[in-house]
mmCIF file of C-alpha atoms in Angstrom:
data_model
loop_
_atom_site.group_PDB
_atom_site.id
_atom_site.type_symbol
_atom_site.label_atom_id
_atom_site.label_comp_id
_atom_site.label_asym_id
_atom_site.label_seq_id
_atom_site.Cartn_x
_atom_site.Cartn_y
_atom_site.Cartn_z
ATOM 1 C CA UNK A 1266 -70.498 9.437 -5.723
ATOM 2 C CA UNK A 1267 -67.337 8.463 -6.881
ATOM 3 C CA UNK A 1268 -64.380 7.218 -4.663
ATOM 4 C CA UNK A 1269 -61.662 10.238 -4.958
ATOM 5 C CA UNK A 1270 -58.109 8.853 -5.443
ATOM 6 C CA UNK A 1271 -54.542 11.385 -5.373
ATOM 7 C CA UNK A 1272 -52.294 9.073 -5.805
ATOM 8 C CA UNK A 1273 -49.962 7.799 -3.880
ATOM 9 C CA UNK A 1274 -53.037 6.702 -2.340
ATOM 10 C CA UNK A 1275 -54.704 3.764 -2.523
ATOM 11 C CA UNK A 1276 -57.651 2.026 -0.184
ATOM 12 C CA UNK A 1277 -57.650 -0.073 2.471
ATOM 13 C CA UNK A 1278 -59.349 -2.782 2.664
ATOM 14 C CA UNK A 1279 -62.324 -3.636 4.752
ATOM 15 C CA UNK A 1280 -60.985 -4.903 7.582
ATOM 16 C CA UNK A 1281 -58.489 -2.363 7.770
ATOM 17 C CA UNK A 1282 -55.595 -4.419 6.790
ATOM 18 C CA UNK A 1283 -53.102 -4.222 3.260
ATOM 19 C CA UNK A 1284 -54.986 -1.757 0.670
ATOM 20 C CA UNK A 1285 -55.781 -2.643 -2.608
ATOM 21 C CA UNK A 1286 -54.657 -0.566 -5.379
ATOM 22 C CA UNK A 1287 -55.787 -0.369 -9.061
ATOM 23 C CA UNK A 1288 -54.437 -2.032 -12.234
ATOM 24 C CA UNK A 1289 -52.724 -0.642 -15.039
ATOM 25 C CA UNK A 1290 -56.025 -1.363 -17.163
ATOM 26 C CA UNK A 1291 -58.117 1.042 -14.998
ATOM 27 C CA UNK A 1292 -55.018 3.720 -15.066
ATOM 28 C CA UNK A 1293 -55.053 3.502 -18.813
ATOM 29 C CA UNK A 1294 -59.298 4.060 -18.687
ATOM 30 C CA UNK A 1295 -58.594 7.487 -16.923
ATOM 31 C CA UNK A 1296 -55.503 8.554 -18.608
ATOM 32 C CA UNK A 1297 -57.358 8.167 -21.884
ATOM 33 C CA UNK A 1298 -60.500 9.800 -20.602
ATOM 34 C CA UNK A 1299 -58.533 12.427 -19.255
ATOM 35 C CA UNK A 1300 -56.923 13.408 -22.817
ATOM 36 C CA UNK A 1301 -59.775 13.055 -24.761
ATOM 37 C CA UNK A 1302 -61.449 15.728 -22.655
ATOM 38 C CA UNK A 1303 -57.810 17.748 -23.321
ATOM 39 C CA UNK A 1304 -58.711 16.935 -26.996
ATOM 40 C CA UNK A 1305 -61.605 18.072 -27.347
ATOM 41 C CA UNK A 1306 -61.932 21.460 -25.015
ATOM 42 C CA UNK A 1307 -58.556 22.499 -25.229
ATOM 43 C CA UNK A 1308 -58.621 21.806 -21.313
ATOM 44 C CA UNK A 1309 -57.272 18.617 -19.116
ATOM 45 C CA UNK A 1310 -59.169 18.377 -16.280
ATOM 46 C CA UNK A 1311 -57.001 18.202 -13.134
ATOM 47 C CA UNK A 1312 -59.007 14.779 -12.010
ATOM 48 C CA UNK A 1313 -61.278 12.218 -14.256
ATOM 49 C CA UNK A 1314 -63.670 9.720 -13.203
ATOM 50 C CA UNK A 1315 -64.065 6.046 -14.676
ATOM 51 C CA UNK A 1316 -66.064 3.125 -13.703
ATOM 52 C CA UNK A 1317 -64.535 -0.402 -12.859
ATOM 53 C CA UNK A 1318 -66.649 -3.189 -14.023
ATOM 54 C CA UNK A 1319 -67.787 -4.046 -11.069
ATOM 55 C CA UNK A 1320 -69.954 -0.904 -11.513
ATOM 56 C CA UNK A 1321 -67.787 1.318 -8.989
ATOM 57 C CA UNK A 1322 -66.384 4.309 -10.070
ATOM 58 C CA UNK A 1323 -63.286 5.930 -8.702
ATOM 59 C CA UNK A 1324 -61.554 9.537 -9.556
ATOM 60 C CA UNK A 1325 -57.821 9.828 -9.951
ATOM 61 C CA UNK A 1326 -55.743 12.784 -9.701
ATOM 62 C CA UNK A 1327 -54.501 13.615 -13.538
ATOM 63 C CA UNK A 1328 -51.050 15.013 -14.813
ATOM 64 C CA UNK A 1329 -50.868 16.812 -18.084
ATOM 65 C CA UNK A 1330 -48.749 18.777 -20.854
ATOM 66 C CA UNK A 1331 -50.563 19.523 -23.973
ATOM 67 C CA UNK A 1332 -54.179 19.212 -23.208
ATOM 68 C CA UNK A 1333 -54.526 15.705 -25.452
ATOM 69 C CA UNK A 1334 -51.792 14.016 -23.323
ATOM 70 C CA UNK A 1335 -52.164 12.950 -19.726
ATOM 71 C CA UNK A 1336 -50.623 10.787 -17.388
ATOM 72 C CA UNK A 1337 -52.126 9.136 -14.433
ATOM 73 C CA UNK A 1338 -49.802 7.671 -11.927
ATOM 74 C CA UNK A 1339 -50.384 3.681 -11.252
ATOM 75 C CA UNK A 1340 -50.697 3.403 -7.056
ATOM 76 C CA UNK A 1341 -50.244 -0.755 -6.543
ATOM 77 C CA UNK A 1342 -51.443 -0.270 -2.622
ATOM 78 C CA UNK A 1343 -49.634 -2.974 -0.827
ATOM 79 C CA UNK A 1344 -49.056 -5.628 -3.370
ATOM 80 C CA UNK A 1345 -45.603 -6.373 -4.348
ATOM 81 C CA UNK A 1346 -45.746 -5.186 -8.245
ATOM 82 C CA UNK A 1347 -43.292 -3.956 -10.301
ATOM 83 C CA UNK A 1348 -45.414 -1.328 -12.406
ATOM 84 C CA UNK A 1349 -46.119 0.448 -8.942
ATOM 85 C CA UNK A 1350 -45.767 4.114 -9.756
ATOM 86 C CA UNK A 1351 -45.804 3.740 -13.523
ATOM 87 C CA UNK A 1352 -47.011 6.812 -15.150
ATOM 88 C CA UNK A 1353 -49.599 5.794 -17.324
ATOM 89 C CA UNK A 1354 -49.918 8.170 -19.723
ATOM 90 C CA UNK A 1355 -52.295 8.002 -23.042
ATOM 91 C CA UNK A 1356 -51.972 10.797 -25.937
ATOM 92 C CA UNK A 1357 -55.403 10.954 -27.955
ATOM 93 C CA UNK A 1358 -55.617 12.284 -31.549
ATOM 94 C CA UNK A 1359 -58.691 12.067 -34.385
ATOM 95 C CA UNK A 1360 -58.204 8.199 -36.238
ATOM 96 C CA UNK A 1361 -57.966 8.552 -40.110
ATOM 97 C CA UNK A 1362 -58.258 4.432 -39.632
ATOM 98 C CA UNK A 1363 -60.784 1.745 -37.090
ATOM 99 C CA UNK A 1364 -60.489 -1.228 -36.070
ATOM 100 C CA UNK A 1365 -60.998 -3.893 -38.358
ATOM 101 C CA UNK A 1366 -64.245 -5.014 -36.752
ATOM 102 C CA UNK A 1367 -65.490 -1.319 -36.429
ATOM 103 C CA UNK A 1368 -65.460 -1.816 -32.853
ATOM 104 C CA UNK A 1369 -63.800 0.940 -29.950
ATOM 105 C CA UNK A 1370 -61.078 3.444 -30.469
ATOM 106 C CA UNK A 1371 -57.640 2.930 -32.308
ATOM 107 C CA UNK A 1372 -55.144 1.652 -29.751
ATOM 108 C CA UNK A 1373 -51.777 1.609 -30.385
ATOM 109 C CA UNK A 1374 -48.515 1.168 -28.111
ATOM 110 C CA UNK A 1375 -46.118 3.788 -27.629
ATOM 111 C CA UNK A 1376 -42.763 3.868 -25.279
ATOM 112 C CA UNK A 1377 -42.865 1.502 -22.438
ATOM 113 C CA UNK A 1378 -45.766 -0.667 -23.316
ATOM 114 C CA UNK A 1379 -45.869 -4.309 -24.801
ATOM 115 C CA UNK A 1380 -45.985 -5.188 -28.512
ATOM 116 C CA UNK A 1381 -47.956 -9.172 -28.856
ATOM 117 C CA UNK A 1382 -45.322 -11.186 -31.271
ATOM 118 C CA UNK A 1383 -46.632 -14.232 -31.158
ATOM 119 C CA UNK A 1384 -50.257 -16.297 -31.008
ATOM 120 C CA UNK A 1385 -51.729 -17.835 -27.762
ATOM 121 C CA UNK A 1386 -52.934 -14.433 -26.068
ATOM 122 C CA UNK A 1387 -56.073 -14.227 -27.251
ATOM 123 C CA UNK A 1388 -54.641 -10.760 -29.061
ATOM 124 C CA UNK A 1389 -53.580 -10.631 -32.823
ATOM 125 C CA UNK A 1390 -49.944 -10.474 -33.569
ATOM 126 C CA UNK A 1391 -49.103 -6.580 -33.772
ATOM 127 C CA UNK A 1392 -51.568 -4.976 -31.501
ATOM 128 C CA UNK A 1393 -50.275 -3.636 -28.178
ATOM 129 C CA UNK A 1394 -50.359 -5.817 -25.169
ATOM 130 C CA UNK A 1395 -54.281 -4.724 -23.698
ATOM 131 C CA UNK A 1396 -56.310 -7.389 -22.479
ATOM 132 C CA UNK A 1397 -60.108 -7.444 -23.406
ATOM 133 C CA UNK A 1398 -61.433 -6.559 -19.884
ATOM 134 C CA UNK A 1399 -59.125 -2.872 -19.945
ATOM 135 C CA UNK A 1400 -60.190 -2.713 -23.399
ATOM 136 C CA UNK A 1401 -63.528 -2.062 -22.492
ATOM 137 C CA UNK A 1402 -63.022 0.181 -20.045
ATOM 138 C CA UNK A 1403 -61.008 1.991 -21.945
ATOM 139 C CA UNK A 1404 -63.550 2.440 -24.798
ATOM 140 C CA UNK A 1405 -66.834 3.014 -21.922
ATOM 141 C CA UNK A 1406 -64.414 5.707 -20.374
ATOM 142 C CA UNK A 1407 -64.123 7.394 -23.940
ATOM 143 C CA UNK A 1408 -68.077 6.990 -24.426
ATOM 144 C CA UNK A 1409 -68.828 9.132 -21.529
ATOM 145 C CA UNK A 1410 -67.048 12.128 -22.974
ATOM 146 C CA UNK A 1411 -69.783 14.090 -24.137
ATOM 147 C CA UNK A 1412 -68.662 17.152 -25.963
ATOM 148 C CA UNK A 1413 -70.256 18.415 -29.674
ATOM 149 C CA UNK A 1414 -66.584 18.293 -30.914
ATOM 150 C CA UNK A 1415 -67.550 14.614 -30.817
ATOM 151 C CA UNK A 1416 -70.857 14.621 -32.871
ATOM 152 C CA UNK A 1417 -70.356 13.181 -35.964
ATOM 153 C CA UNK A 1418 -67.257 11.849 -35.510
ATOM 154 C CA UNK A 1419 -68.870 8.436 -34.369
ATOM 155 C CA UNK A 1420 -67.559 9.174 -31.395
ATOM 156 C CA UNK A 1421 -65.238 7.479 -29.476
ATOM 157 C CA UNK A 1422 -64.883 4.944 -31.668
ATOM 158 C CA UNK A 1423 -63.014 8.149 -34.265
ATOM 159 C CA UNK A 1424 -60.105 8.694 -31.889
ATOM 160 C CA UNK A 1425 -56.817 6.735 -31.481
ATOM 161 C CA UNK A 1426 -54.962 6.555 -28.210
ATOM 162 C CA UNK A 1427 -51.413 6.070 -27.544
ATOM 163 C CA UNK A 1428 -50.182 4.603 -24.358
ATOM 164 C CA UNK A 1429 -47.028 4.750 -23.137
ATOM 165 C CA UNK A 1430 -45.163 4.425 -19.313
ATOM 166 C CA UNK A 1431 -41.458 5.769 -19.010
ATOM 167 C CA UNK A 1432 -39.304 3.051 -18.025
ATOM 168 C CA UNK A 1433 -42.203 0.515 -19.274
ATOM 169 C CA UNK A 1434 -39.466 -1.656 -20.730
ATOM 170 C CA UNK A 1435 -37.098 -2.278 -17.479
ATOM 171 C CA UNK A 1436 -40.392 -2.792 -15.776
ATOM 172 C CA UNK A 1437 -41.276 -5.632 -18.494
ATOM 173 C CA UNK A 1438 -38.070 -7.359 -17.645
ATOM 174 C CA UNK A 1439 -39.206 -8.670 -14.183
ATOM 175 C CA UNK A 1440 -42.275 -10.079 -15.931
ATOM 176 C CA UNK A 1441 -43.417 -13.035 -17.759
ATOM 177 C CA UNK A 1442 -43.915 -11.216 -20.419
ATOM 178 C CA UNK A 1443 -40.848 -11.419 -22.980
ATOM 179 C CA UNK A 1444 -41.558 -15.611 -22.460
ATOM 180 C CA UNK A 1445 -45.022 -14.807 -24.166
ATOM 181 C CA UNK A 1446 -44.011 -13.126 -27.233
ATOM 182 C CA UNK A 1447 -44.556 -9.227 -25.256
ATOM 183 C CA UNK A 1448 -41.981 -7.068 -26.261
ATOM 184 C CA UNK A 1449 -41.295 -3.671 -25.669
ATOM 185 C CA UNK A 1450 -42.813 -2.774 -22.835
ATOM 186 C CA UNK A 1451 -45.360 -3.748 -19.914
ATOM 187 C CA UNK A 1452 -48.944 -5.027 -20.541
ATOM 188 C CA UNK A 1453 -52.427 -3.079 -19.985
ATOM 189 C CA UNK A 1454 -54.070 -5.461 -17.348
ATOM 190 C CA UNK A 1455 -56.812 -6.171 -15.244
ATOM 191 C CA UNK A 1456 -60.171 -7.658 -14.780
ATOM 192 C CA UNK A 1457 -61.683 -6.038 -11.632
ATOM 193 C CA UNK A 1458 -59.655 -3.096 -12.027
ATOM 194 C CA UNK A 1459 -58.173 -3.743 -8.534
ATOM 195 C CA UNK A 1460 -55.299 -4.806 -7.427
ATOM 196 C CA UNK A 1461 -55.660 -6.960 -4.319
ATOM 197 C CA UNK A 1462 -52.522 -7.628 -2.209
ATOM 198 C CA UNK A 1463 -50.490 -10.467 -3.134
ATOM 199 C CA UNK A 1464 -52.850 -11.792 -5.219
ATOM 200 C CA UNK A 1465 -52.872 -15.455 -5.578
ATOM 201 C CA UNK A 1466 -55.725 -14.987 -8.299
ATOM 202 C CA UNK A 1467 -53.672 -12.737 -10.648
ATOM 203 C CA UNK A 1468 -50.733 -15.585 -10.199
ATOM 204 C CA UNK A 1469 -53.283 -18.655 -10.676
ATOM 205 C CA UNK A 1470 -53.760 -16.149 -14.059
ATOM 206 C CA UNK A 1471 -50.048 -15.734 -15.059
ATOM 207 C CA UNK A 1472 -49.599 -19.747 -14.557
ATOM 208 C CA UNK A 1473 -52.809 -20.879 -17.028
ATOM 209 C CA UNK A 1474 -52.137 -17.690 -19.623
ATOM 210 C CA UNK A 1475 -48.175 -19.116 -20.124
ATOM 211 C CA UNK A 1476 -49.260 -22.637 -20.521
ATOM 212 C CA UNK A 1477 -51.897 -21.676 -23.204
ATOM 213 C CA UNK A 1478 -49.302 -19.871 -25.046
ATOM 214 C CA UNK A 1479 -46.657 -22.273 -24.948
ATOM 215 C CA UNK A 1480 -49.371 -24.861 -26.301
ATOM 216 C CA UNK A 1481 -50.757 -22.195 -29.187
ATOM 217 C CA UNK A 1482 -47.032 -22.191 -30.117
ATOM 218 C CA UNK A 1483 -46.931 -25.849 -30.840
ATOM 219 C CA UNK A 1484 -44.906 -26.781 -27.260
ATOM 220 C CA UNK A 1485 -44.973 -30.454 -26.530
ATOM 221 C CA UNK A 1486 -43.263 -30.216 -23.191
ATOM 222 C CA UNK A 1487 -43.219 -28.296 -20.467
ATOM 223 C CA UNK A 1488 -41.213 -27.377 -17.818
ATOM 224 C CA UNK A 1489 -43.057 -26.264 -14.375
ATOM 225 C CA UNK A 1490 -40.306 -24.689 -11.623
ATOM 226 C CA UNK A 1491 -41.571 -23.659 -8.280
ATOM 227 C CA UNK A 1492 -39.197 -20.499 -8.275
ATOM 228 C CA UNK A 1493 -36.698 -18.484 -9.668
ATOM 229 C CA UNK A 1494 -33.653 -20.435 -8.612
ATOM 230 C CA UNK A 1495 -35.171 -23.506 -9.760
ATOM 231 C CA UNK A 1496 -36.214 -21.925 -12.936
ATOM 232 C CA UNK A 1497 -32.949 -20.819 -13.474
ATOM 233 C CA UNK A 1498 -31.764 -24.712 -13.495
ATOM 234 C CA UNK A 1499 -34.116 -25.774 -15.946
ATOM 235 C CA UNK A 1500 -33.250 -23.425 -18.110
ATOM 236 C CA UNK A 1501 -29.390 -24.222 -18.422
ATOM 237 C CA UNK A 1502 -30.161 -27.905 -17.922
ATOM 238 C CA UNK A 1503 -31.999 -28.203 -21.136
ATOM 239 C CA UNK A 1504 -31.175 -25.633 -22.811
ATOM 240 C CA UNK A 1505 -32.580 -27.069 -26.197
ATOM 241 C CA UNK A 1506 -36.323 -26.065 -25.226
ATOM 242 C CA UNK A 1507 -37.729 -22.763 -25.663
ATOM 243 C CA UNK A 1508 -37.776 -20.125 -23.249
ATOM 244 C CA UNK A 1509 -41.857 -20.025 -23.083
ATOM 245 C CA UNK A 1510 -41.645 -23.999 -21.838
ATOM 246 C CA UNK A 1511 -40.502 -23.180 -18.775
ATOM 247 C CA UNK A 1512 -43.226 -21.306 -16.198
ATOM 248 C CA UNK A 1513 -42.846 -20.633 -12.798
ATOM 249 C CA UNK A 1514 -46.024 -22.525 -11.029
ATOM 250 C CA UNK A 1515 -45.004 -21.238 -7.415
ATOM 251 C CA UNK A 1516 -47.648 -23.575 -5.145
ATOM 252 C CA UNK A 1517 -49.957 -24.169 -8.108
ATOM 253 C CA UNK A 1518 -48.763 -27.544 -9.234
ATOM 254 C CA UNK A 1519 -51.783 -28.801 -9.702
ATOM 255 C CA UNK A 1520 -53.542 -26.322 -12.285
ATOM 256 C CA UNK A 1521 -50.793 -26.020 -14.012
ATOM 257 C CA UNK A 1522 -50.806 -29.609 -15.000
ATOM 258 C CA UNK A 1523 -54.585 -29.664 -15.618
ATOM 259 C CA UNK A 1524 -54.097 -27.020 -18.255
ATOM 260 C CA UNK A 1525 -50.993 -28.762 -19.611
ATOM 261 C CA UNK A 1526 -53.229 -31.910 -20.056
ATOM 262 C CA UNK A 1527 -56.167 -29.553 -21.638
ATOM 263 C CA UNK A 1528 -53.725 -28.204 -23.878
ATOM 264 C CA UNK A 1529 -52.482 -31.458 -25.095
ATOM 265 C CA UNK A 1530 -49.260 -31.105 -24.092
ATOM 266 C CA UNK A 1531 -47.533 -34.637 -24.067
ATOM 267 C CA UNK A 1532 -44.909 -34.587 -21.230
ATOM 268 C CA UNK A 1533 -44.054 -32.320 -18.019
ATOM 269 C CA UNK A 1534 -40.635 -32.394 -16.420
ATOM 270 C CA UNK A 1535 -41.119 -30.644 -12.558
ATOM 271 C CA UNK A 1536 -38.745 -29.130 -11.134
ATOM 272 C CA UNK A 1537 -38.242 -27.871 -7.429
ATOM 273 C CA UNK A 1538 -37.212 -28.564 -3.899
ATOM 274 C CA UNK A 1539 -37.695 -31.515 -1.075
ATOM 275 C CA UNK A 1540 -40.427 -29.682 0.746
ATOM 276 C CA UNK A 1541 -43.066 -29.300 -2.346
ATOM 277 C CA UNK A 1542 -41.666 -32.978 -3.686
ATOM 278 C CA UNK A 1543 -42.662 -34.418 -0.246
ATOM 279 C CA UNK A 1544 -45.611 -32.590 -0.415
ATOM 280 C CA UNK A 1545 -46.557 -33.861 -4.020
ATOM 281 C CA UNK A 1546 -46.088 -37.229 -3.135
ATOM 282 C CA UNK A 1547 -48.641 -37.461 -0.528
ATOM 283 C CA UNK A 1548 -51.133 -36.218 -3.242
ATOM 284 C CA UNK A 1549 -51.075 -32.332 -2.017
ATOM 285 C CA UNK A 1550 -51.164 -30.695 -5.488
ATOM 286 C CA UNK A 1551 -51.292 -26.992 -3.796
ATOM 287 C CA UNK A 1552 -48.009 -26.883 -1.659
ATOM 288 C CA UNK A 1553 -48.915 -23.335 0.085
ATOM 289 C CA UNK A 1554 -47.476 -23.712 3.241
ATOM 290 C CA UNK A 1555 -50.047 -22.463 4.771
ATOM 291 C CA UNK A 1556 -51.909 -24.964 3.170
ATOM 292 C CA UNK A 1557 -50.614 -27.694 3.969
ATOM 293 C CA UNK A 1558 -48.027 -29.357 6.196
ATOM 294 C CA UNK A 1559 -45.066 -31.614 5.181
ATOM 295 C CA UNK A 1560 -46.026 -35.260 6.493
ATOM 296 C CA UNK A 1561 -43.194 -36.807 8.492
ATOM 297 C CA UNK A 1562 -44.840 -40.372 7.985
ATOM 298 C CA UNK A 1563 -44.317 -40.362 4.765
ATOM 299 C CA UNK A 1564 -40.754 -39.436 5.076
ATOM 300 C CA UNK A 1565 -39.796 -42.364 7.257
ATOM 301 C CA UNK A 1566 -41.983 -44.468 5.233
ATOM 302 C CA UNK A 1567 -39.447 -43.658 1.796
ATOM 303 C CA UNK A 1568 -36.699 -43.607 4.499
ATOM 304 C CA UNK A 1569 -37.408 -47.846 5.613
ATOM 305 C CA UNK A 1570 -38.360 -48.519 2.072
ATOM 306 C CA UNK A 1571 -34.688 -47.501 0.676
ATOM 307 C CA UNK A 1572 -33.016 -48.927 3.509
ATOM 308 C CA UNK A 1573 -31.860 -45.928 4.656
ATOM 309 C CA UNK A 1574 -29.623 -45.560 7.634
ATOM 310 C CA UNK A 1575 -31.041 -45.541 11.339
ATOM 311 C CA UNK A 1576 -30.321 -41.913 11.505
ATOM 312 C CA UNK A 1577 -32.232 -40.266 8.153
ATOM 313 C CA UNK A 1578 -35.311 -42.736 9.490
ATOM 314 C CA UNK A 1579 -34.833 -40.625 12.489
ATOM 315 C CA UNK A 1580 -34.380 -37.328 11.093
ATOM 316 C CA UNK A 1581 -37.829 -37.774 9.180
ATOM 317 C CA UNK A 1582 -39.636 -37.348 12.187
ATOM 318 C CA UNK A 1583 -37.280 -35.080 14.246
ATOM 319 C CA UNK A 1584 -38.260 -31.739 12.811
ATOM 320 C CA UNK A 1585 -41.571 -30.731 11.135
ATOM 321 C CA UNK A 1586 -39.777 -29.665 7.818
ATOM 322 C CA UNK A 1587 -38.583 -31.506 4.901
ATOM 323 C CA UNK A 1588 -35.153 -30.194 4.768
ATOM 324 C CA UNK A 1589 -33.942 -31.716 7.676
ATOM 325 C CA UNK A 1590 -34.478 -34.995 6.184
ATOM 326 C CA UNK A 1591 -33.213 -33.879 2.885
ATOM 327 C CA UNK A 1592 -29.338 -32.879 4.620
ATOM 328 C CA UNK A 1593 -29.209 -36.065 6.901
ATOM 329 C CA UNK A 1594 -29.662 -37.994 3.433
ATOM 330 C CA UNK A 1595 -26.532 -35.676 1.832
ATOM 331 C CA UNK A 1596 -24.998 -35.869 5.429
ATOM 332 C CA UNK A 1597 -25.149 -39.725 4.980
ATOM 333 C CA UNK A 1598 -24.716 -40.055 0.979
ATOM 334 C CA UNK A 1599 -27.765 -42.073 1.025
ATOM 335 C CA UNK A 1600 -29.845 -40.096 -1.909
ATOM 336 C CA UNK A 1601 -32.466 -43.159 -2.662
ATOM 337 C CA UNK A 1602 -34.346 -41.726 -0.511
ATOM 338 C CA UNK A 1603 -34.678 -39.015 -1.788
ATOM 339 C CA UNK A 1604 -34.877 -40.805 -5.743
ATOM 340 C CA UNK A 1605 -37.851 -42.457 -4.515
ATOM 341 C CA UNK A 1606 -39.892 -39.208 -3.287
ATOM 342 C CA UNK A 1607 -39.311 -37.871 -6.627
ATOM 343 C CA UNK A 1608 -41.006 -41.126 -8.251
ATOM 344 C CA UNK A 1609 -43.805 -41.234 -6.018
ATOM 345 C CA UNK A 1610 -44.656 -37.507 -6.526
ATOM 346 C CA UNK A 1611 -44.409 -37.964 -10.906
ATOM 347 C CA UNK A 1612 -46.535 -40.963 -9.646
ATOM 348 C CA UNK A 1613 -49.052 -38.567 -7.945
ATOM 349 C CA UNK A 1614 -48.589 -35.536 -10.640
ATOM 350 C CA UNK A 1615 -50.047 -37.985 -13.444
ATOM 351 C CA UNK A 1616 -52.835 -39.631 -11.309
ATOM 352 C CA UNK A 1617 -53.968 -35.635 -10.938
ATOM 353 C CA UNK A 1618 -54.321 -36.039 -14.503
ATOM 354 C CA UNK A 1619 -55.450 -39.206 -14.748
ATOM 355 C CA UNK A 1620 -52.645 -40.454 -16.955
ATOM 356 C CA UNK A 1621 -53.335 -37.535 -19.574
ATOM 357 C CA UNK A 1622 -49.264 -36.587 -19.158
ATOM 358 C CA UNK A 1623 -46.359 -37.626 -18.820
ATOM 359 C CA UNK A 1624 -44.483 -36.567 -15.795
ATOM 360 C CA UNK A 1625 -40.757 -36.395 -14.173
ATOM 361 C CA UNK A 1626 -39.422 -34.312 -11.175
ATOM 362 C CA UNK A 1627 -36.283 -33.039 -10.295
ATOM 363 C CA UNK A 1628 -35.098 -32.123 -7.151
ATOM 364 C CA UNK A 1629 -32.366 -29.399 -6.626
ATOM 365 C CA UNK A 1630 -30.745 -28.146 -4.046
ATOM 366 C CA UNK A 1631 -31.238 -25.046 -2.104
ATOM 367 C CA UNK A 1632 -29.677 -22.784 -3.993
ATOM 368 C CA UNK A 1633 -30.920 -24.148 -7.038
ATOM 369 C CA UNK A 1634 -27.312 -25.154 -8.805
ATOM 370 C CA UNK A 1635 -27.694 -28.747 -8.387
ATOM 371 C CA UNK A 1636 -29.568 -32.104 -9.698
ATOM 372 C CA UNK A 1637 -29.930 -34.026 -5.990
ATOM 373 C CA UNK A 1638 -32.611 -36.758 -7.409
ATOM 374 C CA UNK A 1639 -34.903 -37.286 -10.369
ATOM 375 C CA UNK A 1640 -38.141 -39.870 -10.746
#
């Protein structure tokens, strides 16, 4: 029995908290299902049913105009992302051409969807953005059309599809994805076919994918920011690297340097704000704050070490956050402090690597305009 979807619905989860939703990969599946059914009977039906590869399988509500073109409408649940209520929409027609390695339908990218321009995706240059996981759903949601319009046609593997999402493009621009090469338009995504809820996986994803392309691209340095704002530094303080050197690693310092260093990349310059720098420095590699807390200690420690004045020792210890410390150091123009926390977390960055890069940070300010202290 499948799971019956009408979007804007989505599922909760278990435990009755933020519901999961489903990824543009398993939107595409049943949009293309959908129109190949059009295609072939003359028909759309008014719902289609496609299995996630976790051997579920889920029915969504389907839109259509001509039979061969439908449009199912992307339902994100609770999680924060920007293709929430993209109409997915795939147009199928009979292929006069296959796939060079005679394997699954023709896909091709139409309005709104991504176009790869460069290497490091695992995708060749020229084919729409569709990652391997969607592209097999796509092509097992095809196979279970079973119609004799289809004999003798080989099946699904004799049909092209054409995706496309209104809007795809402004929707692209909040991404990563014009950094990798992806223009155009959005990517086809997924690997569960869910979408779970502020999904630290799917960002842990985004982080490794951007360093392997920089490195397929030949990128000798990168430059790992911990946000926007900081990002936004980086990028007009050395202007002279590419744009797809620079990655936002949020809290996952730490894998993003172990990929660097498995990518050969030679050097790493970090760039963020006291908090994660103090947190770095005591060897905390994912700065979460939930998992794990800023240690005062170590702040007083740096504080005595620089011969800092009574009152920034003090402050280290006054308040549980690193930011308190940070303003009685402006407060008191006494920035060595702050210097040396930047040193000893480059120190920690490269033993996480054991040596394999070659590491700087940066500390900014709060609103990310300004160069505080670099080690």
């Amino acid at each position: 029995m499948a799971d019956t979807i009408e979007p804007p619905l989505a599922v909760a989860n278990a435990t009755g908290g933020l519901r999961t939703g489903w990824t543009t990969g398993t939107c595409a599946a049943a949009a293309a299902k959908a129109a190949l059914v059009g295609l072939v009977t003359g028909a759309a039906p008014s719902e289609v049913e496609v299995g996630l590869p976790g051997g579920r399988r889920v029915t969504f509500a389907v839109e259509s105009g001509p039979p061969h073109r439908c449009t199912v409408v992307k339902d994100a649940g609770d999680d924060p992302d920007c293709t929430d209520g993209a109409r997915m929409t795939a147009e199928v027609a009979w292929a006069e051409t296959f796939p060079p390695d005679g394997d699954g339908p023709v896909l091709r990218a139409g309005e709104g969807i991504g176009v790869v321009t460069r290497p490091g995706l695992g995708l060749p240059v020229g084919e729409p953005s569709i990652t391997p996981v969607p592209r097999r759903m796509i092509a097992a949601a095809l196979a279970e059309v079973d119609d004799p319009a289809l004999k003798g046609r080989s099946g699904p593997r004799s049909v092209e599809v054409t995706f496309s999402v209104p809007g795809g493009e402004a929707m692209a621009a909040k991404t990563s994805n014009a950094r990798l090469g992806i223009v155009g338009g959005i990517s086809i995504l997924g690997t569960t076919g869910v979408v779970k809820p502020f999904s630290t996986a799917a960002y842990r994803a985004s982080v490794v994918q951007q360093i392997d392309v920089a490195a397929a691209q030949g990128a000798d340095v990168m430059v790992l920011c911990t946000g926007t704002r900081s990002d936004a530094f980086a990028q007009q303080a050395l202007p002279h690297l590419p744009p797809v050197c620079f990655v936002e690693v949020g809290d996952f310092t730490g894998i993003a340097l172990r990929r660097a260093a498995r990518n050969g990349i030679g050097d790493v310059v970090w760039v963020g704000m006291v908090g994660k720098i103090t947190k770095l420095a005591a060897g905390v590699m994912m700065t979460h704050f939930r998992r794990s807390a800023v240690d005062t200690d170590l702040l007083a420690s740096v504080a005595r070490r620089t011969g800092a004045p009574a009152t920034v020792v003090a402050a280290a210890t006054e308040t549980a956050t690193a930011r308190h410390f940070y303003e009685s150091c402006l407060a008191s123009g006494t920035l060595e402090p702050l210097a040396l926390l930047c040193q000893l977390a480059a120190a920690a960055c490269r033993s996480h690597v054991e040596g394999a890069l070659g590491v700087e940070v940066v500390c900014v300010d709060f609103d990310g305009t300004v160069e505080v202290a670099r080690g």
